[in-house]
Each structure stands twice: as C-alpha cells, then as structure tokens.
Amino acid sequence: MKVLVVGSGGREHSLCWAIAASPLCDQLYCAPGNAGIAADAECVDIGAEDLDGLIKFIQDKEIEFVVVGPEAPLILGLVDRLDALGIKSFGPTAAAAILEGSKGFMKDFCAKQGIPTASYRRFSEPEAAKTWVRKQGAPIVIKADGLAAGKGVTVATDINEALSAIDAAMVDGQFGDAGAELVVEAFMQGEEASFFALCDGESALPLLSAQDHKAVFDGDKGPNTGGMGAYAPAPVMTEAMTETVMETIINPTVAGMKAEGRPYKGVLYAGLMITDEGPQLIEYNVRFGDPECQVLMTLLMSDILVALIAAADGVLDSFDLRWRDEAALSVVMASNGYPGSYEKGTEIRSLEQAGSDNTVIFHAGTARDSEDRLVAIGGRVLNVTGFGPDVQSAQTAAYAAVDRIDWPGGFCRRDIGWRAVAREKH
Ligand code: AMP
Ligand code: GLY
C-alpha cells in the first residue's frame, strides 16, 4: 500500500515511525515532513494546508491511504475532497471536524446530547459578554470560538482579566475571525487527562489515555504552550473511569454526530477534567494530541495502519488493540524563548549518540541546513521519549537522553510526569 501522512510535527513523526513498521505499507510519504521524518518516509515539499497541491500529489502517485495529522486540513475539507475522489483516508470530514473548529458548536452539541461539560453562554457582542461575566464573577473561562493556535483560551482568575480577554478577542481582533464569537464558561476544578478514541462513524474504540503538560515552566508555571511533555497511561484513567467516559461522553458523541448527518470518523481527542462530580469534557480535538501521540505510538504493539484503515472502513466494532504493559514519557525540547519569539536555525549536535534501547527521539521542528547540519526551525523541536516498567523509569530514560543532546539553543521542562511519579512513590 502507498500511504501519505500529512503534517510536519512530532505527532506526524511518531505516526510515520509506526506506519513504516506495518507490513501493509510498501511506500510511505510525508507532506511536508521534517528532518527526522525523512528517516521513515519520503518527505515531499507540500504544505499541510495546500489542499490542491496535496490532491495533485496523491493522484499522481496513486496514493491509496491518507492519514491527516493536524486539524487545519481537516477543517478545510481535505477528507471531503478525498472522499469525492474515492481515495481512502483517516480523519473526519469538515462537517464532523467542526467539533474542534467551533467551540460554540461543540458546546451546543453537548447540551443537546446531555454530555457533561461546563455550563456556558455564546456571545457575538463584547458588551453582552462583559455584562454576563460581571454577573457570574471569577474564576471564569473565556474561549475564542474558532481555531486560535492553542492560544484562544483564557482561564481568568479575576474579572478584569476576563474583561481584557473579551476586548482582546472581540475589539482588538487578536485571533482574527476565530475570536469574533466567544464562549464564556464556568471554571472547572480537577485533574486533566487526554482521552483518545478511534471512531468509524458508528462505533468507538478507546486508546490509552495520556496526560499533557501545557505550561511552559516546571511546576506548571508560565504561559500555555502546545504541550511540553506527556506520558501514558494516565493513572487517573482507571478502567472504571474509562468506561464512564465512553458511556457518558464518547458514545453519545458518536451517536449524536451520526444522527445529525455528520458521522465522525478518525480519532476523537477529548480533553477531560476529572472533577468530584465525574469526568467533564473541556474540549474536543479532531486529531491526535501532540505530544500525546508520541507516547501512544511508543506503547502500541498492534499494527497502527490496520487500525486506521479499520476506522476508515467502518469495521472498528470487531477490532482490538494491544499495548505494551509499560509506561512511556515524552519530553519536549523547545527553542529558547518559546512560546514567545525564538531564534531559528540553531544547531543540534550529538543527536545520533543520544538515544538508547529504551528511548525513541521524534523530531517536531527540525531541518537540514545547506551544510547538512541538523537545525531547529520551530518552537517545539524534539520529543525525547523514554519507556520502561513505570513512569519513573520512563522519565529517567527520557532525561538521560535529553542530557546527551548538545543543543544550547533549546530548553525543556525537568518535571514531566511529576504527578504520576509522585503517585508511584506512595
Ligand atoms: P482548551 O484549549 O479548551 O483545551 O483549553 C486550554 C486549557 O485551559 C485546558 O487544558 C484547561 O487547562 C483550561 N481550561 C479550559 N476550559 C476550562 C474550564 N472550563 N475550567 C478550567 N480550566 C479550563
Ligand atoms: N497536546 C495538546 C494538543 O495536542 O492539543
């Protein structure tokens, strides 16, 4: 089978790494890919949002299966165009990807289906939003309706912060069209988890759950990022909790989307808050988490390509996956300055010697310069992933490899997995 993976991050590197190991895969391409992905797939210089370019390449090469990594091409309708051409793919159509594309849609949908999530209101006028926020008081959460590169959410601890967030989105246009509408919702307290399920339009198959670290600095301090590290499995997601999430959140979503004529195919990523009242949905994403995907792919024993095809073919109900009975933990190494502005082109040395038998190093934002040196070209650059019998040993393996990487231009958090490691010590 000829397979194309769309995207260029650490998530796509881990998908390529796993798909390349499938006996079903004869030839693997990645568009646009990165310097690390080039070891597992043939990288082609077409952007993930260049739908015309992708379609032309897919037709020219007679690609038989397309795996879409990031949300943007899904929301733009890449899968719809492939469907129209009869080309099989993994990912939701635009009508289903709206679960991530519009937070207002997602909240209205949950309300209709009785899916547990924070109480909310939608606004398209700043004054009405401000009046509501003053009446509710803080803490309160302000969310841009559309895609805002992970920056559209403000968890406001006082009213002024909430009012400023409303102005930034609606008056100053900080997120462009994505912030023209807002969702204002109640603050939820609890432990977060990233829950993943493969969906085929009719049924859903839960994957391992993970935990992500969104804040940039140790101790979960500083501004939010796309994710500074993740580990799986998440101890908070016991078997009973997974069952509750499937029954109260995932299955009603799959059934509701089908009933609305928007059958959901692909991976459904539920951001959960585990509260005293049970699991509540924070948000939906219509793709794998990054860096959560990297730990899932490290732990998966089954053939990922077969699973993705089963989701596309609508035969997931007769399907099962096997996981290593271990933990994996991925540390994100980012360019100094991230998530603010950072220098591009800093050299990364000694990466070849950094790995070990219990690590996999995925590339997120790397390239080769004109002298074939490995350089950083993004905010998040490397995902150093360790595994072992528990989170503590996975963490030790990952940081040992981090310490062997010679990259003065980068940094990482030193406490990825702290919650699980503290639990293991008890
Ligand atoms: P999102 O982009 O919707 O995942 O939001 C980013 C982060 O904001 C989440 O990972 C949570 O930490 C936090 N957050 C979002 N909504 C709420 C809420 N209603 N209550 C508390 N924290 C929230
Ligand atoms: N790691 C968070 C995300 O992928 O959105």
mmCIF file of C-alpha atoms in Angstrom, residues 190-194 209-213 220 231-238 241 272-276 327 329 389-393 395 415-426:
data_model
loop_
_atom_site.group_PDB
_atom_site.id
_atom_site.type_symbol
_atom_site.label_atom_id
_atom_site.label_comp_id
_atom_site.label_asym_id
_atom_site.label_seq_id
_atom_site.Cartn_x
_atom_site.Cartn_y
_atom_site.Cartn_z
ATOM 1 C CA GLY A 190 -9.873 18.780 38.828
ATOM 2 C CA GLU A 191 -7.149 16.755 37.172
ATOM 3 C CA GLU A 192 -6.893 16.869 33.387
ATOM 4 C CA ALA A 193 -6.488 13.890 31.066
ATOM 5 C CA SER A 194 -6.218 13.449 27.302
ATOM 6 C CA SER A 209 -5.155 7.851 27.912
ATOM 7 C CA ALA A 210 -2.335 10.312 28.444
ATOM 8 C CA GLN A 211 -1.533 13.416 30.436
ATOM 9 C CA ASP A 212 -0.025 16.512 28.906
ATOM 10 C CA HIS A 213 1.838 19.438 30.489
ATOM 11 C CA ASP A 220 3.070 24.014 35.646
ATOM 12 C CA TYR A 231 3.064 10.398 29.439
ATOM 13 C CA ALA A 232 0.808 7.376 29.234
ATOM 14 C CA PRO A 233 -1.005 5.597 30.651
ATOM 15 C CA ALA A 234 -2.637 8.267 32.853
ATOM 16 C CA PRO A 235 -3.129 6.836 36.353
ATOM 17 C CA VAL A 236 -6.318 8.869 36.827
ATOM 18 C CA MET A 237 -7.924 6.953 33.935
ATOM 19 C CA THR A 238 -8.736 3.705 35.677
ATOM 20 C CA MET A 241 -13.216 5.866 34.634
ATOM 21 C CA LEU A 272 -11.172 15.888 30.113
ATOM 22 C CA MET A 273 -11.409 17.406 33.563
ATOM 23 C CA ILE A 274 -11.829 14.723 36.191
ATOM 24 C CA THR A 275 -13.938 16.568 38.765
ATOM 25 C CA ASP A 276 -15.559 15.458 42.019
ATOM 26 C CA ALA A 327 4.714 3.459 30.557
ATOM 27 C CA LEU A 329 7.046 9.589 28.695
ATOM 28 C CA PRO A 389 8.046 -0.577 33.513
ATOM 29 C CA ASP A 390 6.658 2.566 35.210
ATOM 30 C CA VAL A 391 6.504 6.328 34.666
ATOM 31 C CA GLN A 392 9.537 6.898 36.889
ATOM 32 C CA SER A 393 11.787 4.676 34.758
ATOM 33 C CA GLN A 395 11.174 9.565 32.896
ATOM 34 C CA ASP A 415 9.471 17.656 35.742
ATOM 35 C CA ILE A 416 7.410 15.939 33.050
ATOM 36 C CA GLY A 417 5.352 13.200 34.694
ATOM 37 C CA TRP A 418 5.623 14.633 38.235
ATOM 38 C CA ARG A 419 2.042 13.774 39.133
ATOM 39 C CA ALA A 420 2.356 10.106 38.190
ATOM 40 C CA VAL A 421 5.863 9.757 39.661
ATOM 41 C CA ALA A 422 4.617 11.175 42.988
ATOM 42 C CA ARG A 423 1.757 8.641 42.928
ATOM 43 C CA GLU A 424 4.153 5.757 42.202
ATOM 44 C CA LYS A 425 6.265 6.710 45.229
ATOM 45 C CA HIS A 426 3.296 6.263 47.582
#
